[in-house]
PDB file of C-alpha atoms in Angstrom:
ATOM      1  CA  MET A   1     112.775 113.699  59.821  1.00  0.00           C
ATOM      2  CA  ALA A   2     114.587 113.665  63.141  1.00  0.00           C
ATOM      3  CA  THR A   3     114.569 110.473  65.141  1.00  0.00           C
ATOM      4  CA  VAL A   4     114.800 110.105  68.899  1.00  0.00           C
ATOM      5  CA  GLU A   5     118.375 108.923  68.558  1.00  0.00           C
ATOM      6  CA  THR A   6     119.488 112.038  66.669  1.00  0.00           C
ATOM      7  CA  ILE A   7     117.697 114.351  69.093  1.00  0.00           C
ATOM      8  CA  LEU A   8     119.252 112.656  72.129  1.00  0.00           C
ATOM      9  CA  ALA A   9     122.676 112.710  70.460  1.00  0.00           C
ATOM     10  CA  SER A  10     122.376 116.447  69.883  1.00  0.00           C
ATOM     11  CA  VAL A  11     121.437 117.163  73.517  1.00  0.00           C
ATOM     12  CA  PHE A  12     123.594 114.629  75.374  1.00  0.00           C
ATOM     13  CA  SER A  13     127.153 113.986  74.271  1.00  0.00           C
ATOM     14  CA  THR A  14     127.954 111.110  76.662  1.00  0.00           C
ATOM     15  CA  VAL A  15     126.049 108.275  78.250  1.00  0.00           C
ATOM     16  CA  THR A  16     126.734 109.731  81.708  1.00  0.00           C
ATOM     17  CA  GLU A  17     124.933 112.927  80.747  1.00  0.00           C
ATOM     18  CA  LEU A  18     121.983 110.933  79.430  1.00  0.00           C
ATOM     19  CA  HIS A  19     121.692 108.858  82.601  1.00  0.00           C
ATOM     20  CA  SER A  20     122.025 111.940  84.792  1.00  0.00           C
ATOM     21  CA  GLY A  21     119.203 113.594  82.855  1.00  0.00           C
ATOM     22  CA  GLN A  22     117.035 110.494  83.078  1.00  0.00           C
ATOM     23  CA  LEU A  23     117.530 110.309  86.836  1.00  0.00           C
ATOM     24  CA  GLY A  24     116.639 113.988  87.136  1.00  0.00           C
ATOM     25  CA  PHE A  25     113.493 113.464  85.109  1.00  0.00           C
ATOM     26  CA  LEU A  26     112.410 110.457  87.178  1.00  0.00           C
ATOM     27  CA  SER A  27     113.180 112.271  90.429  1.00  0.00           C
ATOM     28  CA  GLY A  28     111.054 115.179  89.225  1.00  0.00           C
ATOM     29  CA  VAL A  29     108.203 112.805  88.428  1.00  0.00           C
ATOM     30  CA  LEU A  30     108.441 111.404  91.971  1.00  0.00           C
ATOM     31  CA  VAL A  31     108.337 114.909  93.457  1.00  0.00           C
ATOM     32  CA  GLY A  32     105.378 115.779  91.230  1.00  0.00           C
ATOM     33  CA  LEU A  33     103.468 112.655  92.225  1.00  0.00           C
ATOM     34  CA  LEU A  34     103.971 113.407  95.896  1.00  0.00           C
ATOM     35  CA  TYR A  35     102.770 116.965  95.367  1.00  0.00           C
ATOM     36  CA  TRP A  36      99.798 115.804  93.293  1.00  0.00           C
ATOM     37  CA  HIS A  37      98.652 113.456  96.065  1.00  0.00           C
ATOM     38  CA  GLY A  38      98.670 116.170  98.700  1.00  0.00           C
ATOM     39  CA  HIS A  39     102.077 115.734 100.316  1.00  0.00           C
ATOM     40  CA  ARG A  40     103.109 119.333  99.718  1.00  0.00           C
ATOM     41  CA  ARG A  41     105.820 119.734 102.366  1.00  0.00           C
ATOM     42  CA  SER A  42     107.260 116.280 101.791  1.00  0.00           C
ATOM     43  CA  SER A  43     107.537 116.855  98.051  1.00  0.00           C
ATOM     44  CA  LEU A  44     109.276 120.202  98.441  1.00  0.00           C
ATOM     45  CA  ALA A  45     111.646 118.731 101.055  1.00  0.00           C
ATOM     46  CA  LEU A  46     112.432 115.874  98.683  1.00  0.00           C
ATOM     47  CA  LEU A  47     113.037 118.334  95.837  1.00  0.00           C
ATOM     48  CA  THR A  48     115.453 120.289  98.024  1.00  0.00           C
ATOM     49  CA  SER A  49     117.282 117.165  99.180  1.00  0.00           C
ATOM     50  CA  PHE A  50     117.643 115.847  95.604  1.00  0.00           C
ATOM     51  CA  TYR A  51     119.039 119.193  94.521  1.00  0.00           C
ATOM     52  CA  LEU A  52     121.524 119.394  97.406  1.00  0.00           C
ATOM     53  CA  LEU A  53     122.629 115.787  96.842  1.00  0.00           C
ATOM     54  CA  ALA A  54     123.222 116.457  93.161  1.00  0.00           C
ATOM     55  CA  LEU A  55     125.337 119.507  93.859  1.00  0.00           C
ATOM     56  CA  GLY A  56     127.398 117.593  96.411  1.00  0.00           C
ATOM     57  CA  ILE A  57     126.534 119.924  99.294  1.00  0.00           C
ATOM     58  CA  VAL A  58     125.115 117.000 101.263  1.00  0.00           C
ATOM     59  CA  PRO A  59     127.557 114.083 101.233  1.00  0.00           C
ATOM     60  CA  ALA A  60     126.248 110.774  99.944  1.00  0.00           C
ATOM     61  CA  PRO A  61     127.748 107.454 101.035  1.00  0.00           C
ATOM     62  CA  THR A  62     126.756 105.535  97.906  1.00  0.00           C
ATOM     63  CA  ARG A  63     128.657 105.291  94.654  1.00  0.00           C
ATOM     64  CA  GLY A  64     125.411 105.454  92.683  1.00  0.00           C
ATOM     65  CA  LEU A  65     125.311 109.205  93.012  1.00  0.00           C
ATOM     66  CA  PHE A  66     128.583 109.474  91.101  1.00  0.00           C
ATOM     67  CA  VAL A  67     126.613 109.678  87.845  1.00  0.00           C
ATOM     68  CA  VAL A  68     124.479 112.497  89.187  1.00  0.00           C
ATOM     69  CA  GLN A  69     127.299 114.421  90.825  1.00  0.00           C
ATOM     70  CA  SER A  70     129.564 114.126  87.794  1.00  0.00           C
ATOM     71  CA  GLN A  71     126.971 115.853  85.579  1.00  0.00           C
ATOM     72  CA  PRO A  72     124.755 117.867  87.991  1.00  0.00           C
ATOM     73  CA  TRP A  73     123.648 120.324  85.292  1.00  0.00           C
ATOM     74  CA  TYR A  74     121.539 117.735  83.485  1.00  0.00           C
ATOM     75  CA  PHE A  75     120.137 116.221  86.668  1.00  0.00           C
ATOM     76  CA  CYS A  76     119.233 119.542  88.281  1.00  0.00           C
ATOM     77  CA  SER A  77     117.736 121.120  85.173  1.00  0.00           C
ATOM     78  CA  LEU A  78     115.490 118.151  84.379  1.00  0.00           C
ATOM     79  CA  LEU A  79     114.595 117.765  88.071  1.00  0.00           C
ATOM     80  CA  ILE A  80     113.483 121.388  88.323  1.00  0.00           C
ATOM     81  CA  MET A  81     111.664 121.435  84.962  1.00  0.00           C
ATOM     82  CA  THR A  82     109.759 118.225  85.663  1.00  0.00           C
ATOM     83  CA  SER A  83     108.917 119.151  89.248  1.00  0.00           C
ATOM     84  CA  LEU A  84     107.707 122.632  88.350  1.00  0.00           C
ATOM     85  CA  GLY A  85     105.735 121.252  85.410  1.00  0.00           C
ATOM     86  CA  SER A  86     104.002 118.750  87.678  1.00  0.00           C
ATOM     87  CA  ILE A  87     103.287 121.321  90.395  1.00  0.00           C
ATOM     88  CA  ILE A  88     101.910 123.852  87.902  1.00  0.00           C
ATOM     89  CA  GLY A  89      99.835 121.100  86.270  1.00  0.00           C
ATOM     90  CA  CYS A  90      98.425 120.168  89.664  1.00  0.00           C
ATOM     91  CA  LEU A  91      97.531 123.773  90.461  1.00  0.00           C
ATOM     92  CA  ILE A  92      95.837 124.241  87.087  1.00  0.00           C
ATOM     93  CA  TRP A  93      93.943 120.969  87.498  1.00  0.00           C
ATOM     94  CA  MET A  94      92.703 121.980  90.967  1.00  0.00           C
ATOM     95  CA  ARG A  95      91.574 125.389  89.713  1.00  0.00           C
ATOM     96  CA  VAL A  96      89.816 123.982  86.631  1.00  0.00           C
ATOM     97  CA  SER A  97      88.107 121.152  88.517  1.00  0.00           C
ATOM     98  CA  ARG A  98      86.934 123.597  91.204  1.00  0.00           C
ATOM     99  CA  SER A  99      85.413 125.942  88.628  1.00  0.00           C
ATOM    100  CA  TYR A 100      83.398 123.148  86.971  1.00  0.00           C
ATOM    101  CA  GLN A 101      81.758 121.834  90.136  1.00  0.00           C
ATOM    102  CA  PRO A 102      78.008 122.385  90.052  1.00  0.00           C
ATOM    103  CA  TRP A 103      76.677 124.892  92.520  1.00  0.00           C
ATOM    104  CA  SER A 104      74.497 123.412  95.221  1.00  0.00           C
ATOM    105  CA  PRO A 105      72.581 125.269  97.909  1.00  0.00           C
ATOM    106  CA  GLU A 106      73.868 125.027 101.458  1.00  0.00           C
ATOM    107  CA  VAL A 107      72.546 122.262 103.650  1.00  0.00           C
ATOM    108  CA  GLY A 108      69.376 123.255 105.462  1.00  0.00           C
ATOM    109  CA  GLN A 109      68.178 125.778 102.884  1.00  0.00           C
ATOM    110  CA  LYS A 110      65.094 125.108 100.824  1.00  0.00           C
ATOM    111  CA  ASP A 111      64.748 125.925  97.157  1.00  0.00           C
ATOM    112  CA  VAL A 112      62.185 128.661  96.525  1.00  0.00           C
TER     113      VAL A 112
END
């Protein structure tokens, strides 16, 4: 039986890769939460800015981004997967919840 430690060791070979992936996952969760709560443009702008920061296209003054920029593959892949998963989940939830709303006659009409 595989444990979490063996699975993580097979995917990530260094601690820097693991931390870069974790930051990508958490950033994707933040983007998904913003999208879920109705901030569509803000969440997509944040997703774009995270991606550009990770690739080093936009310069960052802090040393904390060294972990992300040293292993951008892990950060970007988990950021995109988590963000898209959250956005697709939100769209499915909105469609399902809309289809289960009970039908009610328009205001001002009387039942016959």
